Every structure is written in C-alpha cells, then in structure tokens.
PDB file of C-alpha atoms in Angstrom:
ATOM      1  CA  UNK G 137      73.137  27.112-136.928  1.00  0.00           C
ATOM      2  CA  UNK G 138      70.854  24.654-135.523  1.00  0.00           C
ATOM      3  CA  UNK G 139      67.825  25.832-133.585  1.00  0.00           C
ATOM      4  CA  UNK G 140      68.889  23.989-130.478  1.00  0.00           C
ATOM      5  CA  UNK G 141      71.453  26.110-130.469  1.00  0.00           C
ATOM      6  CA  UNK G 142      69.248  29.552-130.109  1.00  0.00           C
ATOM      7  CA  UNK G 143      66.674  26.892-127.826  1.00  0.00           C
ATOM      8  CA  UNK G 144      69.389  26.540-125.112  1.00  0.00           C
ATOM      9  CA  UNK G 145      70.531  30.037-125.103  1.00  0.00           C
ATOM     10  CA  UNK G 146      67.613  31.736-123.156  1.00  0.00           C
ATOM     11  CA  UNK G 147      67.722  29.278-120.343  1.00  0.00           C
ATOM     12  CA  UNK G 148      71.492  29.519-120.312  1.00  0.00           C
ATOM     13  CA  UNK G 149      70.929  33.529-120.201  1.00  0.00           C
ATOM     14  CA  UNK G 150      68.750  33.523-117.437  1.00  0.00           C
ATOM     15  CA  UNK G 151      70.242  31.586-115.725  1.00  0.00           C
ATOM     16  CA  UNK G 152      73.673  33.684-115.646  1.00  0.00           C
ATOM     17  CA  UNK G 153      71.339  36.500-114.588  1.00  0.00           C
ATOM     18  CA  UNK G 154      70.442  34.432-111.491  1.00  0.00           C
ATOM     19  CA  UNK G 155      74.298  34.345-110.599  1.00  0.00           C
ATOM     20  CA  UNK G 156      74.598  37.794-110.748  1.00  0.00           C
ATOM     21  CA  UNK G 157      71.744  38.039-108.878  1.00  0.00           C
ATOM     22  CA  UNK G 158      73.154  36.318-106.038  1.00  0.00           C
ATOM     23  CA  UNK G 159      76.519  37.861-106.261  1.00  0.00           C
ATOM     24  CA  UNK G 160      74.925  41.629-105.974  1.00  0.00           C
ATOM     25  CA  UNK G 161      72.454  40.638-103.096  1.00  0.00           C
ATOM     26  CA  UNK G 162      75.061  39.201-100.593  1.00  0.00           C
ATOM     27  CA  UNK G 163      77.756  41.346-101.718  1.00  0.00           C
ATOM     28  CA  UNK G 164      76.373  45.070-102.014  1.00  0.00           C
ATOM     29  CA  UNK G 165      72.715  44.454-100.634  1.00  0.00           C
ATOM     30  CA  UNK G 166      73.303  42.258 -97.830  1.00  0.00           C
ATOM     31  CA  UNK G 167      70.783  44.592 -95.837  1.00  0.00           C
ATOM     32  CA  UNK G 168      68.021  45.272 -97.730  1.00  0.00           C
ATOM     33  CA  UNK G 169      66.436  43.395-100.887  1.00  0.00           C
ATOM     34  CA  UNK G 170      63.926  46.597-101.591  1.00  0.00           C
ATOM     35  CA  UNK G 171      67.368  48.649-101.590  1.00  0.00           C
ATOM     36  CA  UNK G 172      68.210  46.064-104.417  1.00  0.00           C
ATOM     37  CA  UNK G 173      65.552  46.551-106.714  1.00  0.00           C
ATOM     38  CA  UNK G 174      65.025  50.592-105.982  1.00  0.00           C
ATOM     39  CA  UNK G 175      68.767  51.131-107.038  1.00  0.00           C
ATOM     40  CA  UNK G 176      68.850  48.588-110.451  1.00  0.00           C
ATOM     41  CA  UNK G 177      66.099  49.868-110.856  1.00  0.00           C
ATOM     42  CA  UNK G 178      66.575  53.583-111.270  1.00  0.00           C
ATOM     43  CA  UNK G 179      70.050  52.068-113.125  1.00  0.00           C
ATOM     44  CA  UNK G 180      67.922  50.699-116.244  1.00  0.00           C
ATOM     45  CA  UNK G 181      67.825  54.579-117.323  1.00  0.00           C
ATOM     46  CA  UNK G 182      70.108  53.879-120.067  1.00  0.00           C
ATOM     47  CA  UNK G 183      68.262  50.690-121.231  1.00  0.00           C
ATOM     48  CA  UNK G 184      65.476  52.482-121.550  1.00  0.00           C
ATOM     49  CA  UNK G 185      66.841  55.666-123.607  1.00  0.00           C
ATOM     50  CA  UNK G 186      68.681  53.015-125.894  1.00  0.00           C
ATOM     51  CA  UNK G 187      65.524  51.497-126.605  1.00  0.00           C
ATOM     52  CA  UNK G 188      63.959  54.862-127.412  1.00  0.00           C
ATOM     53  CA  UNK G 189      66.212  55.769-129.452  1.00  0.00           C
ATOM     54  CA  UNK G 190      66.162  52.334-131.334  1.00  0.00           C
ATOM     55  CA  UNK G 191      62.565  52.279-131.573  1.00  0.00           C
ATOM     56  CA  UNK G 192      61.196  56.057-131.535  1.00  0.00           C
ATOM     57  CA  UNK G 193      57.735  54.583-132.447  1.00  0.00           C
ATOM     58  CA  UNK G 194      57.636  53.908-128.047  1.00  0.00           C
ATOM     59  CA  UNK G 195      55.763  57.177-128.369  1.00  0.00           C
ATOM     60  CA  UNK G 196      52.807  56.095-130.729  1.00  0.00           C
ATOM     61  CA  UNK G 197      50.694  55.256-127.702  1.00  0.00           C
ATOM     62  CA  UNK G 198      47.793  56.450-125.885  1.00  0.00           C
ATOM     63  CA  UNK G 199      49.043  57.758-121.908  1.00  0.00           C
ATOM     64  CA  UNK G 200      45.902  55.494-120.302  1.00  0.00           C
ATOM     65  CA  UNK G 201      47.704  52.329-122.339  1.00  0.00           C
ATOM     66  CA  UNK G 202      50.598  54.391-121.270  1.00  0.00           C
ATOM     67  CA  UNK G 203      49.541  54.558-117.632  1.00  0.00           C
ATOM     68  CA  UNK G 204      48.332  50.688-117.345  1.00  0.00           C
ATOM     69  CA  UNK G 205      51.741  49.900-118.578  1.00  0.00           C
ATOM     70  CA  UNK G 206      53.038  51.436-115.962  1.00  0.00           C
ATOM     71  CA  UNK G 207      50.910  49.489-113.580  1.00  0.00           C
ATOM     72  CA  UNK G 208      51.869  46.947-114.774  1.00  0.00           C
ATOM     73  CA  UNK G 209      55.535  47.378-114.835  1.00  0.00           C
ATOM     74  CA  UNK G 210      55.365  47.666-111.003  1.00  0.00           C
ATOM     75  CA  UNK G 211      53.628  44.525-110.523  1.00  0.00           C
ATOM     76  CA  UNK G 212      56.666  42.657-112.627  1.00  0.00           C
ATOM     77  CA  UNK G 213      58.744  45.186-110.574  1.00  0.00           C
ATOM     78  CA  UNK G 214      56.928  43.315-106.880  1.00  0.00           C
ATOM     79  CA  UNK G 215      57.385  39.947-108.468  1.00  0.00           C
ATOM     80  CA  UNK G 216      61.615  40.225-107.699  1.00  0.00           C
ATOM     81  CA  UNK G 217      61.338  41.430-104.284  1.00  0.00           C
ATOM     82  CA  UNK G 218      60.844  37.974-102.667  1.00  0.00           C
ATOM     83  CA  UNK G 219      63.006  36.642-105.271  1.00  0.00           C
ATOM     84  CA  UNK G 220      65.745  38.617-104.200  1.00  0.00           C
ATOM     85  CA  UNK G 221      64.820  37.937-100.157  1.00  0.00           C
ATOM     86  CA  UNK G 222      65.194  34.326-100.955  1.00  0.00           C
ATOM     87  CA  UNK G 223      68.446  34.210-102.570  1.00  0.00           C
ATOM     88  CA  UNK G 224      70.137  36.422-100.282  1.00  0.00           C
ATOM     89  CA  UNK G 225      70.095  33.873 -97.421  1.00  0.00           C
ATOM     90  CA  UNK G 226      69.578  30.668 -99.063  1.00  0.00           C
ATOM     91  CA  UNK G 227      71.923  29.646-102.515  1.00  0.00           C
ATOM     92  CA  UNK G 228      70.208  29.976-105.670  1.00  0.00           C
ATOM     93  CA  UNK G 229      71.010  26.723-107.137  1.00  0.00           C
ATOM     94  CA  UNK G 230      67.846  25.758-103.954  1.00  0.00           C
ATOM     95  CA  UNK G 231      65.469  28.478-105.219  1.00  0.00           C
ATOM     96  CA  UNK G 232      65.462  29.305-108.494  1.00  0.00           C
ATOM     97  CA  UNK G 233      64.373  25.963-109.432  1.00  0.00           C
ATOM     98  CA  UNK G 234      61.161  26.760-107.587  1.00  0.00           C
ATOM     99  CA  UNK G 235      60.230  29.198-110.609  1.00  0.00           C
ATOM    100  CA  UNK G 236      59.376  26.011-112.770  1.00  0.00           C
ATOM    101  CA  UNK G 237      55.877  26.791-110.917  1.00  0.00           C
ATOM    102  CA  UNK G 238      55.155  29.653-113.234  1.00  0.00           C
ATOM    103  CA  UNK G 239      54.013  27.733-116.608  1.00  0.00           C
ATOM    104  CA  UNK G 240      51.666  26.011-113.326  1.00  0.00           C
ATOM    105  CA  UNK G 241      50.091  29.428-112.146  1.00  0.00           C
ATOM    106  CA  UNK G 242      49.487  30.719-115.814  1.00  0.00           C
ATOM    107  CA  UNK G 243      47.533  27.227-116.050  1.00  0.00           C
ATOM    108  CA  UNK G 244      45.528  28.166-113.284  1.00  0.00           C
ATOM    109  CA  UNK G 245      44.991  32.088-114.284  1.00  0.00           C
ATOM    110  CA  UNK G 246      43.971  30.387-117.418  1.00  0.00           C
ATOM    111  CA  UNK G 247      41.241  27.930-115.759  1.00  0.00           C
ATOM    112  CA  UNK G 248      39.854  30.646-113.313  1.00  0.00           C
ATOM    113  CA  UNK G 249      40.132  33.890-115.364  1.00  0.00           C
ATOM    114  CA  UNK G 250      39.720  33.084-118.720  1.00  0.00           C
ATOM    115  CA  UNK G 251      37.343  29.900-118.268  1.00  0.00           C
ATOM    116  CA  UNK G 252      39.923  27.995-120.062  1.00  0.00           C
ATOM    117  CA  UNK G 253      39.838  23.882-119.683  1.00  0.00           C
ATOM    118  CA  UNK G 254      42.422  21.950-117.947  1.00  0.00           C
ATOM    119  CA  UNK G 255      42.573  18.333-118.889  1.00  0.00           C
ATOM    120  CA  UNK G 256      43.472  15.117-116.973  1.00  0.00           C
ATOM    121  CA  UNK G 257      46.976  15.032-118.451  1.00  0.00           C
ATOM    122  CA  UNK G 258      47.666  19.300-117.608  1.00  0.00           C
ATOM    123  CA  UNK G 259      46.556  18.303-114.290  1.00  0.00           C
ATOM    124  CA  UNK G 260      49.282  15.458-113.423  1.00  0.00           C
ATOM    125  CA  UNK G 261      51.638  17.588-115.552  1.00  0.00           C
ATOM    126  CA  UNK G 262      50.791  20.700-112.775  1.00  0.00           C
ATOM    127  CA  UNK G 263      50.911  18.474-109.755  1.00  0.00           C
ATOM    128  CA  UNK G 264      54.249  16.664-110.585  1.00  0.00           C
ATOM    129  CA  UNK G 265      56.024  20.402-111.185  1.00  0.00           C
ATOM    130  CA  UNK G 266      54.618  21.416-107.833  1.00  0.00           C
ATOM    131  CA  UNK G 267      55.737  18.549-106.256  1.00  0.00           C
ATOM    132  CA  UNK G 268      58.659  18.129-107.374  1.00  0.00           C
ATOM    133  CA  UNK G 269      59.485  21.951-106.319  1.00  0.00           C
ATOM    134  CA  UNK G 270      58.058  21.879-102.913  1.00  0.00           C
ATOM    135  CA  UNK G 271      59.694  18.545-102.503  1.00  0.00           C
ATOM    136  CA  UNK G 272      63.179  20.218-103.702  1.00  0.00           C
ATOM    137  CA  UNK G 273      62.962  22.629-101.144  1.00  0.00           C
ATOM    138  CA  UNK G 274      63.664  19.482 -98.275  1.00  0.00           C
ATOM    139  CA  UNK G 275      67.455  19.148 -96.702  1.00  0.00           C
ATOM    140  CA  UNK G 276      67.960  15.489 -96.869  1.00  0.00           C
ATOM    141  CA  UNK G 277      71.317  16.145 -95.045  1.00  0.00           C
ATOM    142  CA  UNK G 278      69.452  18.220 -92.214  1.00  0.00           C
ATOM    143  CA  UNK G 279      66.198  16.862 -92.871  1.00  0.00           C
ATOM    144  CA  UNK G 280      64.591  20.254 -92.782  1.00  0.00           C
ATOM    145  CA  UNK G 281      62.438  22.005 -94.798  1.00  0.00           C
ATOM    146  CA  UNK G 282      63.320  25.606 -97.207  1.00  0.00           C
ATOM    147  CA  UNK G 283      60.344  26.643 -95.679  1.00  0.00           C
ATOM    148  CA  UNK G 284      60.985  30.760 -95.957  1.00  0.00           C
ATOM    149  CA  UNK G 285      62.429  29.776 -99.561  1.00  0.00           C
ATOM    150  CA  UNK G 286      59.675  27.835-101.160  1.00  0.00           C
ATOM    151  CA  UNK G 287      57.336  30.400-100.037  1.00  0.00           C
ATOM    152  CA  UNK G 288      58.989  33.249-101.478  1.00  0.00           C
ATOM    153  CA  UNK G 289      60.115  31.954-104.375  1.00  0.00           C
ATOM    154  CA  UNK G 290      56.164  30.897-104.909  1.00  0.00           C
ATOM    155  CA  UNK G 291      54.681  34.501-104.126  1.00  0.00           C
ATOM    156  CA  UNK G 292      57.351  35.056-106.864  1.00  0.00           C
ATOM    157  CA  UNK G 293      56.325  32.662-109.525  1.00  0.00           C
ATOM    158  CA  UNK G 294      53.037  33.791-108.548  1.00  0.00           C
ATOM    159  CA  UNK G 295      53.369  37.220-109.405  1.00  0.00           C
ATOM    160  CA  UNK G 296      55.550  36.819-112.529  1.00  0.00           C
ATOM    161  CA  UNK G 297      53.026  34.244-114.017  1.00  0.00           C
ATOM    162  CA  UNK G 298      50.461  37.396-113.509  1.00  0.00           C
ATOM    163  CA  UNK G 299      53.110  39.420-115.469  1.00  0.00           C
ATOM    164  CA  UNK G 300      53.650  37.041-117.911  1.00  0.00           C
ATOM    165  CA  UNK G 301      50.029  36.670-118.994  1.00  0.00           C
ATOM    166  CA  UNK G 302      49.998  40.445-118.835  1.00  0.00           C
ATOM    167  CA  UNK G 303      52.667  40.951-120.738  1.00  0.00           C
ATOM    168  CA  UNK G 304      51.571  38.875-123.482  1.00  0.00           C
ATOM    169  CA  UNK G 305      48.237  39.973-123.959  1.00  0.00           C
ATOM    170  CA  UNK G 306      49.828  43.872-124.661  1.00  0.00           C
ATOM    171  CA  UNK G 307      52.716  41.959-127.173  1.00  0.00           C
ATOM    172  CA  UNK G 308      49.573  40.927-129.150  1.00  0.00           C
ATOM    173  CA  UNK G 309      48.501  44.553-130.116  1.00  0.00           C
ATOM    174  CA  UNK G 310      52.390  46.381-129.420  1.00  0.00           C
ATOM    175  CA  UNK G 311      55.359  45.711-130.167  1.00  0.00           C
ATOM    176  CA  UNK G 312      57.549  44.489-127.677  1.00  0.00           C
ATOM    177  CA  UNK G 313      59.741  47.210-127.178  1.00  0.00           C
ATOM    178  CA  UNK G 314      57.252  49.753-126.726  1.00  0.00           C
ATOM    179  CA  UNK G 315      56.209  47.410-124.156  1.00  0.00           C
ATOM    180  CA  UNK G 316      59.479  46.639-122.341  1.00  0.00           C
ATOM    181  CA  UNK G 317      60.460  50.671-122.920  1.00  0.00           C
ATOM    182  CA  UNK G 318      57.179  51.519-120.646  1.00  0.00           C
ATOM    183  CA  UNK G 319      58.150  48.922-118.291  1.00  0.00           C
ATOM    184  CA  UNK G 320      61.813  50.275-118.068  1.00  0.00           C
ATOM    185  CA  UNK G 321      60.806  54.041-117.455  1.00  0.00           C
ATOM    186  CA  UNK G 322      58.032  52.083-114.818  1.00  0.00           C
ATOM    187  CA  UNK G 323      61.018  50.919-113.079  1.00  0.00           C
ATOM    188  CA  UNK G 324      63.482  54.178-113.628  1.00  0.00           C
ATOM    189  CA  UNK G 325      60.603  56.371-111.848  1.00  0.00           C
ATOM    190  CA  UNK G 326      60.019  53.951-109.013  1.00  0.00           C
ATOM    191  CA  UNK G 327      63.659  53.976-108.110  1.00  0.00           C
ATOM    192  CA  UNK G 328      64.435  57.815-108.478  1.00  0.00           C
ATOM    193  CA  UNK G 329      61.300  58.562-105.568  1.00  0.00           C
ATOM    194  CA  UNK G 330      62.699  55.329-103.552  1.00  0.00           C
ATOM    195  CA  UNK G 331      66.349  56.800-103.660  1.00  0.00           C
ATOM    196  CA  UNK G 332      64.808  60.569-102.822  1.00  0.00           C
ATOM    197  CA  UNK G 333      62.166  59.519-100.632  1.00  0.00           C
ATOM    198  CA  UNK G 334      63.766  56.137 -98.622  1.00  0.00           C
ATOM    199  CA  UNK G 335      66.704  57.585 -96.246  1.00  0.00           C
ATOM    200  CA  UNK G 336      67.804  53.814 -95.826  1.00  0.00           C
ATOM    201  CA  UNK G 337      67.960  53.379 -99.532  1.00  0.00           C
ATOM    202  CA  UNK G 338      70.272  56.374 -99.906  1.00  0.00           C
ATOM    203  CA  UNK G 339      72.048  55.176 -97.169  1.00  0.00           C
ATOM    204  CA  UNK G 340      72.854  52.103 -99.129  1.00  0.00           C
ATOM    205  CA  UNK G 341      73.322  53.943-102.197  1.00  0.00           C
ATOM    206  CA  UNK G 342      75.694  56.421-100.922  1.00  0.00           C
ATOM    207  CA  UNK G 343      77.743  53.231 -99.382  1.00  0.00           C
ATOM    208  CA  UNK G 344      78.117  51.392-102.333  1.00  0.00           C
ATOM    209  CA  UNK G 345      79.696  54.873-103.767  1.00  0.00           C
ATOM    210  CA  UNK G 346      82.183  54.836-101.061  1.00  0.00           C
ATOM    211  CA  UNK G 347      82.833  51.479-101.541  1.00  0.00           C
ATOM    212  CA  UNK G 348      84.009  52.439-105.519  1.00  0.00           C
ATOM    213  CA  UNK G 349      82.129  49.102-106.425  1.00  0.00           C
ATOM    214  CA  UNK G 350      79.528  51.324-108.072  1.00  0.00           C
ATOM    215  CA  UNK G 351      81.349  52.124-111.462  1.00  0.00           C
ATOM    216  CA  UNK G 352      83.811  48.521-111.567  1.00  0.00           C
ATOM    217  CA  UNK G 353      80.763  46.305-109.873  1.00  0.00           C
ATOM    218  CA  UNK G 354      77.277  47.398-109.822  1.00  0.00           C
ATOM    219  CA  UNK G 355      77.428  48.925-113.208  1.00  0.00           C
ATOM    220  CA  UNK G 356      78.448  46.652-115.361  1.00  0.00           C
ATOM    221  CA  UNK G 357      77.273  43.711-113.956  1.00  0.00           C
ATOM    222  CA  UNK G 358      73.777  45.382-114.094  1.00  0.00           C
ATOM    223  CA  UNK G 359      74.658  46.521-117.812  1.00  0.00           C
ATOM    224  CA  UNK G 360      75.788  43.129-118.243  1.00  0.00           C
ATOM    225  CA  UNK G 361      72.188  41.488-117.310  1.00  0.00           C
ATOM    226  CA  UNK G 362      70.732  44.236-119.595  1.00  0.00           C
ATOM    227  CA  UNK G 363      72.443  42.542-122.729  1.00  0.00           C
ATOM    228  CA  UNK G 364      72.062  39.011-121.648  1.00  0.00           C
ATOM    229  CA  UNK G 365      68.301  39.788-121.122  1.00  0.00           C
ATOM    230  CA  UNK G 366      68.001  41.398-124.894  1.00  0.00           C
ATOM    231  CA  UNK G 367      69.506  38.414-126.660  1.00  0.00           C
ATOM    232  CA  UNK G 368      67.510  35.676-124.711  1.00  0.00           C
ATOM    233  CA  UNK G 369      65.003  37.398-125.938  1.00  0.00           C
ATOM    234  CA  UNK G 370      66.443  37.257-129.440  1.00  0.00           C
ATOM    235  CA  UNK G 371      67.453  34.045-129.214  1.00  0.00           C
ATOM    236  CA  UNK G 372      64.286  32.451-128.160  1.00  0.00           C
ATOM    237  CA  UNK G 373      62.660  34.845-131.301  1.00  0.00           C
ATOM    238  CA  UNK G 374      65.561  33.207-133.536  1.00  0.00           C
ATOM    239  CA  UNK G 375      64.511  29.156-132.058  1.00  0.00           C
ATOM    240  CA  UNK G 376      60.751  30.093-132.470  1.00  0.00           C
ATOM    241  CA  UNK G 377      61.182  31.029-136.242  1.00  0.00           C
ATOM    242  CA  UNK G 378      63.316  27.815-137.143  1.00  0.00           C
ATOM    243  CA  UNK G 379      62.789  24.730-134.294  1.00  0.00           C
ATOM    244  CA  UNK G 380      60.123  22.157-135.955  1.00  0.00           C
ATOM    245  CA  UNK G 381      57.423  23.413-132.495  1.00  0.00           C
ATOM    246  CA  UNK G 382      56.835  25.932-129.862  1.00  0.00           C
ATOM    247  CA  UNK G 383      57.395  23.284-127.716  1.00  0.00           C
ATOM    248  CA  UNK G 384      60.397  21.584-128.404  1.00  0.00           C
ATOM    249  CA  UNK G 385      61.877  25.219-127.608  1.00  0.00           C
ATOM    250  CA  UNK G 386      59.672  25.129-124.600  1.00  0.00           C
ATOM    251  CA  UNK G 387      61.243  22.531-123.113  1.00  0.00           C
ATOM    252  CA  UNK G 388      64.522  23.951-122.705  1.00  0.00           C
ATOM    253  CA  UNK G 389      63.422  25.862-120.349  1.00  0.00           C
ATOM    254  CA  UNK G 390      63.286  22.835-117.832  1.00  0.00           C
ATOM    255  CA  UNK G 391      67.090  22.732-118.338  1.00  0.00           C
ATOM    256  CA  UNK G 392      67.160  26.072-115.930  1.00  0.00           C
ATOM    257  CA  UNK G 393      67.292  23.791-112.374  1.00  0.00           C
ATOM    258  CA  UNK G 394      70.266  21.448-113.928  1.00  0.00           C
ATOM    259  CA  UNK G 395      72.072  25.062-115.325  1.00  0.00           C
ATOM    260  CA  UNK G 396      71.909  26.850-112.106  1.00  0.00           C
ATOM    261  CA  UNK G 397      73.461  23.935-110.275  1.00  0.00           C
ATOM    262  CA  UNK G 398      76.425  24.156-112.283  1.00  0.00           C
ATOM    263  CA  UNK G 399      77.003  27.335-112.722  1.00  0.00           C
ATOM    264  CA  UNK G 400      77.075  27.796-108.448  1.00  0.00           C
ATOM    265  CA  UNK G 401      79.112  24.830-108.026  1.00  0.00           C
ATOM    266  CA  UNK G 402      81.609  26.876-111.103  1.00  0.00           C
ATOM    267  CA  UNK G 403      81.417  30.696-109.538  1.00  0.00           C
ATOM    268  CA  UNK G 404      81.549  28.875-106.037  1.00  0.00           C
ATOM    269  CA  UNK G 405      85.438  27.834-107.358  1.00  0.00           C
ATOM    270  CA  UNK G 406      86.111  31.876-107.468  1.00  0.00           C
ATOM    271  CA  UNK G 407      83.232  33.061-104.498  1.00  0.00           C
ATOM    272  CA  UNK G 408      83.137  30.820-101.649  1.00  0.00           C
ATOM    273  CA  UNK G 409      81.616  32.740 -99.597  1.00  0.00           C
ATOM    274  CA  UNK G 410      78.935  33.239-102.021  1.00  0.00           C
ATOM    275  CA  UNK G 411      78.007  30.490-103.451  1.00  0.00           C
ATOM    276  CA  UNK G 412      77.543  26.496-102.685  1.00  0.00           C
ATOM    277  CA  UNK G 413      79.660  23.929-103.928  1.00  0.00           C
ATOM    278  CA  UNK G 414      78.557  20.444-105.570  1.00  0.00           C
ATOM    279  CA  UNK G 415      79.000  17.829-103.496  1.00  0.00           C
ATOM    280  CA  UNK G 416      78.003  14.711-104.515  1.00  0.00           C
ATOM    281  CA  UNK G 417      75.928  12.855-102.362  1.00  0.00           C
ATOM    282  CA  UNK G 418      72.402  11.990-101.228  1.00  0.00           C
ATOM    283  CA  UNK G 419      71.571  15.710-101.598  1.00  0.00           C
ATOM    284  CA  UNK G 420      72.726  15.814-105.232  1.00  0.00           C
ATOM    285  CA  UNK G 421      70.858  13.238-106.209  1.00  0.00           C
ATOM    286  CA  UNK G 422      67.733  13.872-104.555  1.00  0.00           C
ATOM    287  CA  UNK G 423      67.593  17.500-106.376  1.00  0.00           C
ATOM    288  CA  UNK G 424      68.099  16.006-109.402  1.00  0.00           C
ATOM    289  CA  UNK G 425      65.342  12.897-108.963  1.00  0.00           C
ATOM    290  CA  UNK G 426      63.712  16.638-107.790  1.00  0.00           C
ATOM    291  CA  UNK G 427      64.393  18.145-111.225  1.00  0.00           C
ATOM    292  CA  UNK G 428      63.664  15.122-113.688  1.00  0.00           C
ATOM    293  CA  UNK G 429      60.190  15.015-111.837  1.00  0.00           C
ATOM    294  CA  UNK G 430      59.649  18.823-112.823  1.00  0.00           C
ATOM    295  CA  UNK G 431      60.471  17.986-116.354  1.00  0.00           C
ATOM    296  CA  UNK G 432      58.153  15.906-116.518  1.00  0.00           C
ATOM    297  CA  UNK G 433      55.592  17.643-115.616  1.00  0.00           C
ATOM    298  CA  UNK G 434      56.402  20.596-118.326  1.00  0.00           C
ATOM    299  CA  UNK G 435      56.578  17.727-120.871  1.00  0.00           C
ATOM    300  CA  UNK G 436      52.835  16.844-119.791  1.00  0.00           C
ATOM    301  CA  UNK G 437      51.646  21.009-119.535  1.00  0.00           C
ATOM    302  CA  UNK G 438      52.702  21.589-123.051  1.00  0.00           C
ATOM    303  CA  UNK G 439      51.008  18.328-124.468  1.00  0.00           C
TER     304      UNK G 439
END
C-alpha cells in the first residue's frame, strides 16, 4: 500500500478525534470543560492497563523518571483545557486550524532553549502560519474577530508544543509506550481526586449516569478516540518507515484545517445543533485563502 496512504491517515485520525471532541463538550459537558477532561480522564483506566499488559516492560523504570513523567503528563493534560473551552462555544472547523501554530512554538522553544538557529526562510515560513491563523480567526460575514478562540486555541498550541518537545526527548531513551502508559496513569490519578475531591465534577458525573449516555455515549466514543489515537500513531510509524522523507509525511499534516471543514459540514447533516454547515461564500473562501497560506508556511519550516 502506498505510503500516502499511512501519510493521510494520522491527520484524518485526529481530526475525527476533534469531532468527537465537539460532540462530547456541547452535548454532555456543556457546563464545565475541566469536568471534561477530569472525567475522560479518569476513563483512560483501561487504556492504560491494556498497555501494561501489552508492554509489561512499563515497569523497567526509575520512580524520579517515573515521577517527571508524571509531571509531565499533567502539563499535556493543561494543554486540552482551553482546547476544550474553545470548541464548546465556537465550531471546531474555526479553531482547530489554529493548532497549525505548534510546529511555530517548537521553532521558537528551539531558538530560545536549545540555542538552536532559525534561518531567513523558517522565519517567513513561522510568520505566514501565524498569520494565516490569527487572520482565520476574522468573521468576514460579521466582520469580527474569534478573539476568545484564537487565544485559547494559542495557550493550547503553546502548551502542547512544550509537550511535544517533551515528549520526544523521553521517546529518545524509552519506548513509547512506557511513555504514553505513565502519561495515561498521570491522567487516571488526576481524574479519580477531581471526581472525589470536585463536588461540581461529581455533579456532572453523576448526571451523565442518569442521563444513561454514560455506557451507549461517553464510553465508547471515548474508547473510540483511544483506538483512533493508537493507529495514527501506527500509521504515521508505518509512512515514516516507507515515504521517500520525513517531510513529505510532514506535510500531511497541513491537510488537518481542509479535513475538519468537511467533516463539520458532514456530522452537521446528522447534528445541527452541533455543528456548522458549509456554506459557500466569502467566508469559505477566505478560510481556505486562510489555510493555503498556513501550508505554506509548513512547506517553508520543514525546508
């Protein structure tokens, strides 16, 4: 199978993940994003023992790298909450795009932390991705600016860049389940003392019960994202091994803005209330003059 294949895959993945995203925030956490994250999070228990059991070498570690994984975990863990704040008011197909500042922010960590050079070209490349996404975040229609979105969705990208670095520099000694595992149990712990020690949060929790969305909604959606997660993962592994560069598979990853788009205007067919639908117009094409200016600017980072 050809490696664009496996290249397109991840992006597709996360994408999906972003829908389901939306769908749990307006329908079961309409009130509270940090009752979002507590409750998924204490749900990625059985990730985490499947994992285990996959991989029993999890184990072979010191606690203190066991401990700064766990730090670590919780900073990842921070990095959704104003994710999940933006996209429960405003439609994802506005702010995910907005995460195509992360390559920007590793740049930058890279520059200031690590004394690493940034070139003329990395420099347009970083300014026409930032532009492009604070530039997306303008209503042509209302002529009005995503203000609350773009900056939450760039405290976001902010934060995961920081993960992202971090994660990668423990990959380079661990393997990358014992990594993810730690993370997992990171996130397990944090939502068990959030459901005992929040009232709110059990508030919501014990709602959702009543509701009888926990076992036919929350669950397997969230088991759902689990899986998708675990082969994007795979798949970009699979495109890595076989595509001709890093970067061609890369690239794909620019697709995300375009993906998410569609999929809304799809799910908004079934969800109307959730989602936006694709109207074509100035606003259409503005996002997408919006999103071929963001490409551009990955093309000219990975250069």
């Amino acid at each position: 199978m050809s490696w664009v294949f496996f290249a397109f895959l991840p992006p597709f993945l996360w994408t999906m993940n972003n829908v389901i995203d939306q769908m749990l925030a307006r329908d079961l956490f309409h009130r509270s994003a940090f009752s979002f994250l507590i409750i998924s999070g204490a749900l990625t228990l059985p990730t985490a023992i499947f994992m285990a059991v996959a991989h029993p070498q999890v184990f072979d570690i010191p606690w203190e790298t066991v401990l700064l994984l766990f730090v670590g975990g919780l900073f990842g863990f921070a990095g959704a909450w104003p994710y999940v704040m933006a996209i429960q008011n405003d439609d994802a197909a506005s702010a995910v795009p907005i995460l195509q500042t992360v390559p920007v922010f590793v740049y930058l960590m890279g520059f200031f932390l690590l004394g690493e050079t940034l070139n003329a070209v990395k420099l347009a490349g970083g300014g026409l991705v930032v532009a492009g996404a604070m530039v997306f975040a303008w209503n042509p229609d209302t002529r009005k600016l995503h203000a609350r979105t773009l900056i939450l969705m760039l405290i976001s990208a902010l934060i995961w860049a920081a993960y992202g670095v971090w994660i990668r520099y423990w990959t380079q000694d661990l393997h990358w389940v014992t990594v993810m595992f730690w993370i997992y149990v990171a996130w397990v712990i944090f939502g068990a003392v959030g459901l005992a020690s929040v009232r709110e949060i059990r508030n919501d929790a014990r709602l959702i019960l009543k509701s009888g969305k926990f076992l036919t909604v929350l669950l397997p959606l969230l088991m759902l994202q689990q899986v998708m997660l675990c082969l994007a993962d795979l798949a970009t592994a699979k495109a890595m091994s076989i595509a001709p560069t890093a970067v061609q598979v890369s690239l794909f990853n620019g697709l995300q803005p375009v993906i998410i788009m569609i999929l809304c205007g799809i799910f908004y067919r079934f969800r109307p209330d959730v989602f936006e639908p694709i109207r074509m117009g100035p606003r259409l094409y503005y996002r997408l003059v919006c999103v071929a200016v963001m490409f551009a600017g990955m093309v000219l980072l990975l250069k």
